[in-house]
PDB file of C-alpha atoms in Angstrom:
ATOM      1  CA  MET R 348      -0.149   0.091   0.159  1.00 50.00           C
ATOM      2  CA  TYR R 349       2.920   2.610   1.232  1.00 55.00           C
ATOM      3  CA  ARG R 350       4.491   2.044  -2.186  1.00 57.00           C
ATOM      4  CA  LEU R 351       1.409   2.233  -4.458  1.00 54.00           C
ATOM      5  CA  TYR R 352       1.974   5.613  -5.779  1.00 61.00           C
ATOM      6  CA  GLY R 353       5.323   4.635  -7.351  1.00 62.00           C
ATOM      7  CA  MET R 354       3.936   2.005  -9.417  1.00 63.00           C
ATOM      8  CA  PRO R 355       3.351   2.117 -12.813  1.00 70.00           C
ATOM      9  CA  THR R 356      -0.198   1.754 -13.829  1.00 77.00           C
ATOM     10  CA  ALA R 357       0.014  -2.121 -15.270  1.00 80.00           C
ATOM     11  CA  TRP R 358       1.358  -3.115 -11.852  1.00 80.00           C
ATOM     12  CA  ARG R 359      -1.263  -1.004  -9.791  1.00 81.00           C
ATOM     13  CA  GLU R 360      -4.080  -2.866 -11.973  1.00 84.00           C
ATOM     14  CA  MET R 361      -2.403  -6.498 -10.935  1.00 85.00           C
ATOM     15  CA  GLU R 362      -2.364  -5.415  -7.517  1.00 84.00           C
ATOM     16  CA  ARG R 363      -5.963  -4.430  -7.489  1.00 85.00           C
ATOM     17  CA  ILE R 364      -6.850  -7.776  -9.231  1.00 87.00           C
ATOM     18  CA  ARG R 365      -4.667  -9.662  -6.603  1.00 87.00           C
ATOM     19  CA  ARG R 366      -6.497  -8.004  -3.569  1.00 84.00           C
ATOM     20  CA  GLU R 367     -10.099  -8.541  -5.641  1.00 83.00           C
ATOM     21  CA  MET R 368      -9.175 -12.581  -5.761  1.00 82.00           C
ATOM     22  CA  ASN R 369      -8.204 -12.871  -2.349  1.00 78.00           C
ATOM     23  CA  ARG R 370     -10.917 -10.848  -0.985  1.00 74.00           C
ATOM     24  CA  LEU R 371     -13.319 -13.701  -3.108  1.00 70.00           C
ATOM     25  CA  PHE R 372     -11.784 -16.511  -1.654  1.00 67.00           C
ATOM     26  CA  ASP R 373     -11.795 -15.360   1.824  1.00 64.00           C
ATOM     27  CA  THR R 374     -15.762 -14.332   1.762  1.00 56.00           C
ATOM     28  CA  GLY R 375     -16.801 -16.960  -0.381  1.00 51.00           C
ATOM     29  CA  PRO R 376     -19.834 -19.362   1.286  1.00 52.00           C
ATOM     30  CA  ASP R 377     -17.641 -22.076   1.577  1.00 51.00           C
ATOM     31  CA  ARG R 378     -15.191 -19.896   4.164  1.00 59.00           C
ATOM     32  CA  LEU R 379     -16.560 -21.751   6.959  1.00 70.00           C
ATOM     33  CA  LEU R 380     -17.283 -25.320   5.563  1.00 77.00           C
ATOM     34  CA  ARG R 381     -14.566 -28.002   6.756  1.00 78.00           C
ATOM     35  CA  GLN R 382     -13.768 -31.144   5.757  1.00 79.00           C
ATOM     36  CA  ALA R 383     -15.025 -33.975   8.299  1.00 78.00           C
ATOM     37  CA  ALA R 384     -12.792 -36.243   9.790  1.00 78.00           C
ATOM     38  CA  ALA R 385     -14.834 -39.124   9.664  1.00 82.00           C
ATOM     39  CA  PHE R 386     -18.560 -39.892   9.168  1.00 87.00           C
ATOM     40  CA  PRO R 387     -20.807 -38.364  10.015  1.00 90.00           C
ATOM     41  CA  PRO R 388     -20.240 -34.746   9.290  1.00 91.00           C
ATOM     42  CA  MET R 389     -21.176 -32.604  12.120  1.00 91.00           C
ATOM     43  CA  ASN R 390     -22.293 -28.774  12.474  1.00 91.00           C
ATOM     44  CA  ILE R 391     -21.950 -27.067  15.872  1.00 92.00           C
ATOM     45  CA  TRP R 392     -24.304 -24.175  16.671  1.00 92.00           C
ATOM     46  CA  SER R 393     -23.172 -22.272  19.946  1.00 90.00           C
ATOM     47  CA  SER R 394     -24.613 -19.710  22.339  1.00 89.00           C
ATOM     48  CA  ASP R 395     -23.330 -18.575  25.737  1.00 86.00           C
ATOM     49  CA  GLU R 396     -25.927 -21.262  26.946  1.00 87.00           C
ATOM     50  CA  GLY R 397     -24.778 -24.272  25.333  1.00 90.00           C
ATOM     51  CA  LEU R 398     -24.541 -26.061  21.892  1.00 91.00           C
ATOM     52  CA  VAL R 399     -26.302 -28.029  19.553  1.00 93.00           C
ATOM     53  CA  VAL R 400     -24.834 -30.314  17.615  1.00 93.00           C
ATOM     54  CA  THR R 401     -26.373 -31.685  14.426  1.00 93.00           C
ATOM     55  CA  ALA R 402     -25.374 -34.802  11.919  1.00 93.00           C
ATOM     56  CA  GLU R 403     -27.387 -36.090   8.900  1.00 92.00           C
ATOM     57  CA  ILE R 404     -27.422 -39.812   9.488  1.00 93.00           C
ATOM     58  CA  PRO R 405     -30.195 -41.276   7.176  1.00 93.00           C
ATOM     59  CA  GLY R 406     -31.485 -44.649   7.624  1.00 91.00           C
ATOM     60  CA  VAL R 407     -29.615 -44.963  11.171  1.00 92.00           C
ATOM     61  CA  ASN R 408     -32.150 -46.501  13.652  1.00 90.00           C
ATOM     62  CA  VAL R 409     -32.571 -44.899  17.164  1.00 90.00           C
ATOM     63  CA  ASP R 410     -31.768 -47.965  18.595  1.00 91.00           C
ATOM     64  CA  ASP R 411     -28.359 -48.504  16.890  1.00 91.00           C
ATOM     65  CA  LEU R 412     -27.203 -45.135  17.921  1.00 93.00           C
ATOM     66  CA  GLU R 413     -24.925 -44.374  20.968  1.00 93.00           C
ATOM     67  CA  ILE R 414     -24.076 -41.080  22.157  1.00 94.00           C
ATOM     68  CA  THR R 415     -22.071 -40.383  25.226  1.00 93.00           C
ATOM     69  CA  VAL R 416     -20.650 -37.175  26.745  1.00 92.00           C
ATOM     70  CA  VAL R 417     -17.225 -37.873  28.732  1.00 88.00           C
ATOM     71  CA  ASN R 418     -15.833 -34.302  29.736  1.00 83.00           C
ATOM     72  CA  GLU R 419     -15.518 -31.818  26.930  1.00 87.00           C
ATOM     73  CA  THR R 420     -15.836 -34.744  24.170  1.00 91.00           C
ATOM     74  CA  LEU R 421     -18.859 -36.133  22.530  1.00 93.00           C
ATOM     75  CA  THR R 422     -18.713 -39.543  20.912  1.00 94.00           C
ATOM     76  CA  LEU R 423     -21.105 -40.675  18.476  1.00 93.00           C
ATOM     77  CA  LYS R 424     -21.362 -44.713  17.354  1.00 94.00           C
ATOM     78  CA  GLY R 425     -23.914 -46.209  15.430  1.00 93.00           C
ATOM     79  CA  GLN R 426     -24.497 -48.387  12.451  1.00 91.00           C
ATOM     80  CA  ARG R 427     -26.477 -48.623   9.495  1.00 90.00           C
ATOM     81  CA  ALA R 428     -27.654 -51.974   8.042  1.00 86.00           C
ATOM     82  CA  ALA R 429     -27.928 -52.374   4.262  1.00 83.00           C
ATOM     83  CA  ASP R 430     -31.500 -53.687   3.112  1.00 84.00           C
ATOM     84  CA  GLU R 431     -31.812 -57.250   2.974  1.00 83.00           C
ATOM     85  CA  ILE R 432     -31.917 -59.001  -0.401  1.00 82.00           C
ATOM     86  CA  ASN R 433     -32.097 -62.357  -1.169  1.00 82.00           C
ATOM     87  CA  GLU R 434     -30.084 -64.664  -3.798  1.00 83.00           C
ATOM     88  CA  ASN R 435     -32.743 -63.750  -6.459  1.00 86.00           C
ATOM     89  CA  SER R 436     -32.243 -60.141  -6.191  1.00 87.00           C
ATOM     90  CA  ARG R 437     -29.329 -58.310  -7.331  1.00 88.00           C
ATOM     91  CA  TYR R 438     -27.532 -54.735  -7.233  1.00 89.00           C
ATOM     92  CA  HIS R 439     -28.143 -52.596 -10.334  1.00 88.00           C
ATOM     93  CA  ARG R 440     -26.232 -49.645  -8.604  1.00 86.00           C
ATOM     94  CA  ARG R 441     -24.352 -49.126  -5.204  1.00 88.00           C
ATOM     95  CA  GLU R 442     -23.463 -45.791  -3.886  1.00 88.00           C
ATOM     96  CA  ARG R 443     -24.983 -45.527  -0.360  1.00 89.00           C
ATOM     97  CA  GLY R 444     -22.334 -46.733   2.204  1.00 86.00           C
ATOM     98  CA  GLN R 445     -23.301 -48.763   5.265  1.00 86.00           C
ATOM     99  CA  GLY R 446     -21.519 -50.576   8.284  1.00 89.00           C
ATOM    100  CA  ARG R 447     -20.413 -49.208  11.731  1.00 91.00           C
ATOM    101  CA  PHE R 448     -19.335 -45.699  12.258  1.00 92.00           C
ATOM    102  CA  ALA R 449     -17.723 -44.035  15.313  1.00 93.00           C
ATOM    103  CA  ARG R 450     -16.635 -40.374  15.741  1.00 93.00           C
ATOM    104  CA  SER R 451     -15.538 -37.978  18.531  1.00 92.00           C
ATOM    105  CA  ILE R 452     -15.491 -34.601  18.728  1.00 91.00           C
ATOM    106  CA  GLN R 453     -13.625 -32.038  20.968  1.00 91.00           C
ATOM    107  CA  LEU R 454     -16.497 -29.370  22.233  1.00 90.00           C
ATOM    108  CA  PRO R 455     -15.320 -25.515  23.019  1.00 88.00           C
ATOM    109  CA  PHE R 456     -16.485 -25.903  26.595  1.00 87.00           C
ATOM    110  CA  PRO R 457     -17.568 -28.245  29.045  1.00 88.00           C
ATOM    111  CA  VAL R 458     -21.263 -29.015  29.247  1.00 90.00           C
ATOM    112  CA  ASN R 459     -23.576 -30.387  32.010  1.00 89.00           C
ATOM    113  CA  SER R 460     -23.699 -34.004  30.761  1.00 86.00           C
ATOM    114  CA  GLY R 461     -26.587 -34.480  32.716  1.00 88.00           C
ATOM    115  CA  GLU R 462     -28.902 -32.627  30.794  1.00 90.00           C
ATOM    116  CA  VAL R 463     -27.786 -33.565  27.134  1.00 91.00           C
ATOM    117  CA  ASP R 464     -30.701 -34.199  25.168  1.00 92.00           C
ATOM    118  CA  ALA R 465     -30.989 -35.902  21.461  1.00 93.00           C
ATOM    119  CA  ASN R 466     -33.562 -35.945  18.921  1.00 92.00           C
ATOM    120  CA  MET R 467     -33.579 -37.930  15.528  1.00 92.00           C
ATOM    121  CA  LYS R 468     -35.955 -36.159  12.790  1.00 92.00           C
ATOM    122  CA  ASP R 469     -35.802 -37.294   9.234  1.00 92.00           C
ATOM    123  CA  GLY R 470     -32.330 -38.926   9.325  1.00 92.00           C
ATOM    124  CA  VAL R 471     -31.072 -35.543  11.060  1.00 93.00           C
ATOM    125  CA  LEU R 472     -29.769 -35.931  14.616  1.00 94.00           C
ATOM    126  CA  TYR R 473     -29.935 -33.084  16.927  1.00 94.00           C
ATOM    127  CA  VAL R 474     -27.896 -33.365  20.091  1.00 94.00           C
ATOM    128  CA  SER R 475     -28.121 -30.373  22.552  1.00 93.00           C
ATOM    129  CA  LEU R 476     -25.580 -29.738  25.282  1.00 93.00           C
ATOM    130  CA  PRO R 477     -26.079 -26.885  27.781  1.00 92.00           C
ATOM    131  CA  ARG R 478     -23.088 -25.298  29.029  1.00 90.00           C
ATOM    132  CA  ALA R 479     -21.848 -26.301  32.494  1.00 87.00           C
ATOM    133  CA  GLU R 480     -23.347 -23.470  35.104  1.00 84.00           C
ATOM    134  CA  GLU R 481     -19.486 -22.706  36.438  1.00 83.00           C
ATOM    135  CA  ASP R 482     -18.445 -22.255  32.972  1.00 81.00           C
ATOM    136  CA  LYS R 483     -21.172 -19.660  31.863  1.00 81.00           C
ATOM    137  CA  PRO R 484     -19.858 -16.255  30.922  1.00 80.00           C
ATOM    138  CA  ARG R 485     -20.485 -13.769  33.807  1.00 82.00           C
ATOM    139  CA  LYS R 486     -21.148 -10.033  33.303  1.00 82.00           C
ATOM    140  CA  ILE R 487     -19.347  -7.820  35.058  1.00 86.00           C
ATOM    141  CA  THR R 488     -20.905  -4.603  35.680  1.00 87.00           C
ATOM    142  CA  VAL R 489     -18.813  -1.444  35.926  1.00 89.00           C
ATOM    143  CA  LYS R 490     -19.072   0.827  38.759  1.00 88.00           C
ATOM    144  CA  GLY R 491     -18.873   4.309  37.938  1.00 85.00           C
ATOM    145  CA  SER R 492     -17.123   6.298  40.458  1.00 77.00           C
TER     146      SER R 492
ATOM    147  CA  MET H1227     -23.466 -59.332  -0.477  1.00 41.00           C
ATOM    148  CA  THR H1228     -21.088 -59.115   2.717  1.00 42.00           C
ATOM    149  CA  GLU H1229     -18.970 -56.346   0.767  1.00 52.00           C
ATOM    150  CA  GLU H1230     -19.284 -53.233   2.908  1.00 57.00           C
ATOM    151  CA  LYS H1231     -18.939 -49.829   1.451  1.00 63.00           C
ATOM    152  CA  ALA H1232     -17.911 -46.819   3.700  1.00 66.00           C
ATOM    153  CA  ILE H1233     -20.418 -44.173   4.187  1.00 65.00           C
ATOM    154  CA  GLU H1234     -19.189 -41.424   1.784  1.00 70.00           C
ATOM    155  CA  LEU H1235     -18.578 -37.687   3.653  1.00 69.00           C
ATOM    156  CA  GLN H1236     -19.164 -35.263   1.040  1.00 73.00           C
ATOM    157  CA  LYS H1237     -22.571 -34.529  -0.684  1.00 77.00           C
ATOM    158  CA  GLU H1238     -22.269 -34.032  -4.424  1.00 78.00           C
ATOM    159  CA  GLN H1239     -23.824 -30.932  -5.928  1.00 76.00           C
ATOM    160  CA  VAL H1240     -26.336 -30.902  -8.954  1.00 75.00           C
ATOM    161  CA  PRO H1241     -24.532 -29.159 -11.920  1.00 73.00           C
ATOM    162  CA  VAL H1242     -26.436 -25.973 -13.038  1.00 69.00           C
ATOM    163  CA  ALA H1243     -27.232 -26.444 -16.625  1.00 68.00           C
ATOM    164  CA  GLU H1244     -25.648 -23.890 -18.727  1.00 69.00           C
ATOM    165  CA  GLY H1245     -27.848 -21.052 -19.614  1.00 69.00           C
ATOM    166  CA  THR H1246     -29.906 -21.478 -16.598  1.00 68.00           C
ATOM    167  CA  GLU H1247     -29.946 -20.157 -12.869  1.00 70.00           C
ATOM    168  CA  PRO H1248     -31.392 -22.071 -10.060  1.00 67.00           C
ATOM    169  CA  THR H1249     -34.626 -20.477  -8.869  1.00 68.00           C
ATOM    170  CA  ARG H1250     -34.185 -21.362  -5.043  1.00 65.00           C
ATOM    171  CA  GLU H1251     -31.257 -19.824  -3.205  1.00 65.00           C
ATOM    172  CA  CYS H1252     -29.820 -22.507  -1.688  1.00 66.00           C
ATOM    173  CA  GLN H1253     -27.820 -25.813  -2.491  1.00 78.00           C
ATOM    174  CA  CYS H1254     -28.859 -28.638  -4.640  1.00 86.00           C
ATOM    175  CA  PHE H1255     -27.207 -32.261  -4.110  1.00 90.00           C
ATOM    176  CA  VAL H1256     -27.357 -35.097  -5.722  1.00 91.00           C
ATOM    177  CA  PRO H1257     -28.936 -37.808  -3.157  1.00 92.00           C
ATOM    178  CA  ARG H1258     -26.580 -41.094  -3.257  1.00 92.00           C
ATOM    179  CA  ALA H1259     -28.862 -44.063  -4.409  1.00 92.00           C
ATOM    180  CA  ASP H1260     -28.940 -47.843  -4.024  1.00 92.00           C
ATOM    181  CA  ILE H1261     -30.573 -49.743  -6.804  1.00 92.00           C
ATOM    182  CA  TYR H1262     -31.537 -53.401  -6.876  1.00 91.00           C
ATOM    183  CA  GLU H1263     -33.797 -55.507  -8.678  1.00 90.00           C
ATOM    184  CA  THR H1264     -35.892 -58.710  -7.173  1.00 89.00           C
ATOM    185  CA  PRO H1265     -37.980 -60.898  -9.254  1.00 87.00           C
ATOM    186  CA  ASP H1266     -41.150 -58.839  -9.252  1.00 87.00           C
ATOM    187  CA  SER H1267     -39.858 -55.123  -8.782  1.00 89.00           C
ATOM    188  CA  ILE H1268     -36.900 -52.621  -8.720  1.00 90.00           C
ATOM    189  CA  VAL H1269     -35.953 -50.610  -5.730  1.00 92.00           C
ATOM    190  CA  VAL H1270     -34.344 -47.323  -5.726  1.00 93.00           C
ATOM    191  CA  VAL H1271     -33.146 -46.472  -2.209  1.00 94.00           C
ATOM    192  CA  THR H1272     -32.033 -42.640  -1.548  1.00 94.00           C
ATOM    193  CA  ASP H1273     -30.652 -40.941   0.992  1.00 93.00           C
ATOM    194  CA  MET H1274     -32.219 -37.456   1.832  1.00 93.00           C
ATOM    195  CA  PRO H1275     -31.801 -36.547   5.403  1.00 93.00           C
ATOM    196  CA  GLY H1276     -34.081 -33.685   6.265  1.00 92.00           C
ATOM    197  CA  VAL H1277     -36.600 -34.593   3.660  1.00 93.00           C
ATOM    198  CA  THR H1278     -40.225 -35.579   5.142  1.00 92.00           C
ATOM    199  CA  ALA H1279     -43.002 -37.219   3.025  1.00 90.00           C
ATOM    200  CA  GLU H1280     -44.723 -33.830   2.496  1.00 91.00           C
ATOM    201  CA  SER H1281     -41.269 -31.970   1.267  1.00 91.00           C
ATOM    202  CA  LEU H1282     -40.989 -34.938  -1.176  1.00 92.00           C
ATOM    203  CA  ASP H1283     -41.967 -34.593  -4.617  1.00 91.00           C
ATOM    204  CA  VAL H1284     -41.526 -37.930  -6.898  1.00 92.00           C
ATOM    205  CA  THR H1285     -42.771 -37.471 -10.519  1.00 90.00           C
ATOM    206  CA  LEU H1286     -42.825 -39.594 -13.683  1.00 87.00           C
ATOM    207  CA  GLU H1287     -42.814 -38.101 -17.176  1.00 86.00           C
ATOM    208  CA  LYS H1288     -42.586 -40.407 -19.920  1.00 81.00           C
ATOM    209  CA  ASN H1289     -39.682 -42.352 -19.012  1.00 82.00           C
ATOM    210  CA  ILE H1290     -38.074 -40.076 -16.494  1.00 88.00           C
ATOM    211  CA  LEU H1291     -38.393 -40.614 -12.992  1.00 90.00           C
ATOM    212  CA  THR H1292     -37.490 -37.256 -10.720  1.00 91.00           C
ATOM    213  CA  ILE H1293     -36.865 -37.156  -7.431  1.00 92.00           C
ATOM    214  CA  ASN H1294     -37.299 -33.649  -5.686  1.00 92.00           C
ATOM    215  CA  GLY H1295     -36.706 -33.369  -2.125  1.00 92.00           C
ATOM    216  CA  TYR H1296     -36.952 -30.060  -0.377  1.00 91.00           C
ATOM    217  CA  VAL H1297     -35.394 -29.202   3.019  1.00 90.00           C
ATOM    218  CA  SER H1298     -35.711 -25.843   4.900  1.00 85.00           C
ATOM    219  CA  ARG H1299     -32.964 -24.107   6.036  1.00 81.00           C
ATOM    220  CA  MET H1300     -32.020 -24.603   9.818  1.00 79.00           C
ATOM    221  CA  GLU H1301     -32.886 -21.794  12.008  1.00 81.00           C
ATOM    222  CA  MET H1302     -31.556 -21.662  15.521  1.00 83.00           C
ATOM    223  CA  PRO H1303     -32.586 -18.459  17.314  1.00 86.00           C
ATOM    224  CA  GLY H1304     -29.868 -17.295  19.686  1.00 88.00           C
ATOM    225  CA  TYR H1305     -27.299 -19.649  18.303  1.00 89.00           C
ATOM    226  CA  GLY H1306     -24.742 -19.363  15.692  1.00 88.00           C
ATOM    227  CA  LEU H1307     -23.074 -21.703  13.466  1.00 87.00           C
ATOM    228  CA  THR H1308     -19.551 -21.974  14.769  1.00 87.00           C
ATOM    229  CA  TRP H1309     -18.425 -25.496  12.965  1.00 86.00           C
ATOM    230  CA  ALA H1310     -19.637 -26.337   9.758  1.00 87.00           C
ATOM    231  CA  GLU H1311     -18.787 -29.771   7.855  1.00 89.00           C
ATOM    232  CA  TYR H1312     -21.939 -30.062   6.034  1.00 89.00           C
ATOM    233  CA  GLU H1313     -24.273 -27.759   4.234  1.00 87.00           C
ATOM    234  CA  VAL H1314     -27.876 -28.208   3.987  1.00 88.00           C
ATOM    235  CA  GLY H1315     -29.983 -28.195   0.798  1.00 88.00           C
ATOM    236  CA  ASP H1316     -32.291 -29.377  -1.454  1.00 90.00           C
ATOM    237  CA  TYR H1317     -31.945 -32.872  -3.362  1.00 92.00           C
ATOM    238  CA  GLN H1318     -32.468 -33.864  -6.914  1.00 91.00           C
ATOM    239  CA  ARG H1319     -31.961 -36.675  -9.028  1.00 92.00           C
ATOM    240  CA  ARG H1320     -33.236 -38.285 -12.451  1.00 91.00           C
ATOM    241  CA  PHE H1321     -33.316 -41.908 -13.518  1.00 90.00           C
ATOM    242  CA  THR H1322     -34.582 -43.064 -16.717  1.00 88.00           C
ATOM    243  CA  LEU H1323     -36.842 -46.250 -16.615  1.00 83.00           C
ATOM    244  CA  SER H1324     -37.282 -48.674 -18.992  1.00 77.00           C
ATOM    245  CA  ASP H1325     -40.784 -49.592 -20.177  1.00 72.00           C
ATOM    246  CA  GLU H1326     -41.178 -52.653 -18.378  1.00 78.00           C
ATOM    247  CA  VAL H1327     -42.125 -50.742 -15.190  1.00 84.00           C
ATOM    248  CA  ASP H1328     -45.857 -51.216 -14.211  1.00 85.00           C
ATOM    249  CA  ARG H1329     -46.238 -47.008 -13.356  1.00 83.00           C
ATOM    250  CA  ASP H1330     -49.534 -47.344 -11.734  1.00 85.00           C
ATOM    251  CA  GLY H1331     -48.135 -49.296  -8.742  1.00 88.00           C
ATOM    252  CA  ILE H1332     -44.930 -47.424  -7.726  1.00 90.00           C
ATOM    253  CA  GLU H1333     -45.098 -46.714  -4.054  1.00 91.00           C
ATOM    254  CA  ALA H1334     -42.733 -44.470  -2.204  1.00 92.00           C
ATOM    255  CA  VAL H1335     -42.005 -45.013   1.549  1.00 93.00           C
ATOM    256  CA  MET H1336     -39.934 -42.067   3.451  1.00 92.00           C
ATOM    257  CA  LYS H1337     -38.395 -43.130   6.570  1.00 91.00           C
ATOM    258  CA  ASP H1338     -35.730 -41.414   8.539  1.00 91.00           C
ATOM    259  CA  GLY H1339     -34.766 -39.778   5.787  1.00 92.00           C
ATOM    260  CA  VAL H1340     -34.208 -42.610   3.660  1.00 94.00           C
ATOM    261  CA  LEU H1341     -36.776 -42.723   0.303  1.00 94.00           C
ATOM    262  CA  ARG H1342     -37.582 -46.292  -1.052  1.00 94.00           C
ATOM    263  CA  LEU H1343     -39.146 -46.421  -4.414  1.00 93.00           C
ATOM    264  CA  TYR H1344     -40.878 -49.740  -5.383  1.00 92.00           C
ATOM    265  CA  LEU H1345     -41.232 -49.855  -9.067  1.00 91.00           C
ATOM    266  CA  PRO H1346     -43.128 -53.040  -9.726  1.00 91.00           C
ATOM    267  CA  LYS H1347     -42.142 -54.825 -13.146  1.00 86.00           C
ATOM    268  CA  ALA H1348     -44.940 -54.800 -15.641  1.00 83.00           C
ATOM    269  CA  LYS H1349     -46.116 -58.664 -15.919  1.00 76.00           C
ATOM    270  CA  ALA H1350     -44.822 -59.172 -19.441  1.00 69.00           C
ATOM    271  CA  ALA H1351     -41.215 -58.467 -17.983  1.00 60.00           C
ATOM    272  CA  GLN H1352     -41.643 -60.792 -15.050  1.00 62.00           C
ATOM    273  CA  THR H1353     -39.304 -63.789 -15.800  1.00 61.00           C
ATOM    274  CA  ARG H1354     -40.766 -66.818 -16.881  1.00 65.00           C
ATOM    275  CA  LYS H1355     -39.235 -70.181 -16.445  1.00 69.00           C
ATOM    276  CA  ILE H1356     -39.031 -72.067 -19.250  1.00 76.00           C
ATOM    277  CA  ASP H1357     -39.077 -75.663 -19.231  1.00 79.00           C
ATOM    278  CA  VAL H1358     -36.832 -77.462 -21.563  1.00 84.00           C
ATOM    279  CA  LYS H1359     -38.452 -80.567 -22.832  1.00 84.00           C
ATOM    280  CA  VAL H1360     -36.158 -83.423 -23.674  1.00 82.00           C
ATOM    281  CA  GLY H1361     -36.803 -84.417 -27.188  1.00 74.00           C
TER     282      GLY H1361
END
């Protein structure tokens, strides 16, 4: 920036394009999106009161799902069964995976494990984890003199 | 079939056709599908998490079977999305059917975010066992 005034016009134009490109890459909608380390990919919503973890696990039976919270780690275990087909049937196309999965994720703050609540709706899992009482942010009032 | 396939992590986006624009302002994904054939029907199984029976639209026009699933964007008042590994979006996929499907008998079942389409084979297409006589 400080030497911009001494630059020839073409360079200045290049510099402008470079900055424009950086801005595009930095602010795209994918900026927040990260690659999941294992199945299932999870989204984490947070507020001062707690967290909500969501995961898309279509076709997983609630009975086959195991959710545990130990300290600040949330673990999700489960399995998805394939359709049972007999010897008279055959697959034409097979893209959906199946089998067991297990994944642990580190939570950003301690949660009250006694009040963790999980819901499954249309193949989407919602786990709500209230923040531990002692960890909640306290508002500090500033006294005027 | 004992072979196991790992569950895929990433969703595949529907390519936007050249010269057109999507009318809904959110992502659209291709749902992963299994297709298997039993002696009397063809079963299409697709993963569409977040889609309910009401927000699902299955149409058959000529030979093209179109599956559309609409997902409403998640709203969490007071919460902010701080970590994201997947995106929420609609689902769309098309299949071309052969003539051997009995169109009136098609059934769709939506359960736990998985759609199962049962396409019964037309009577003529069902396999017949032919006895070979020894001459």
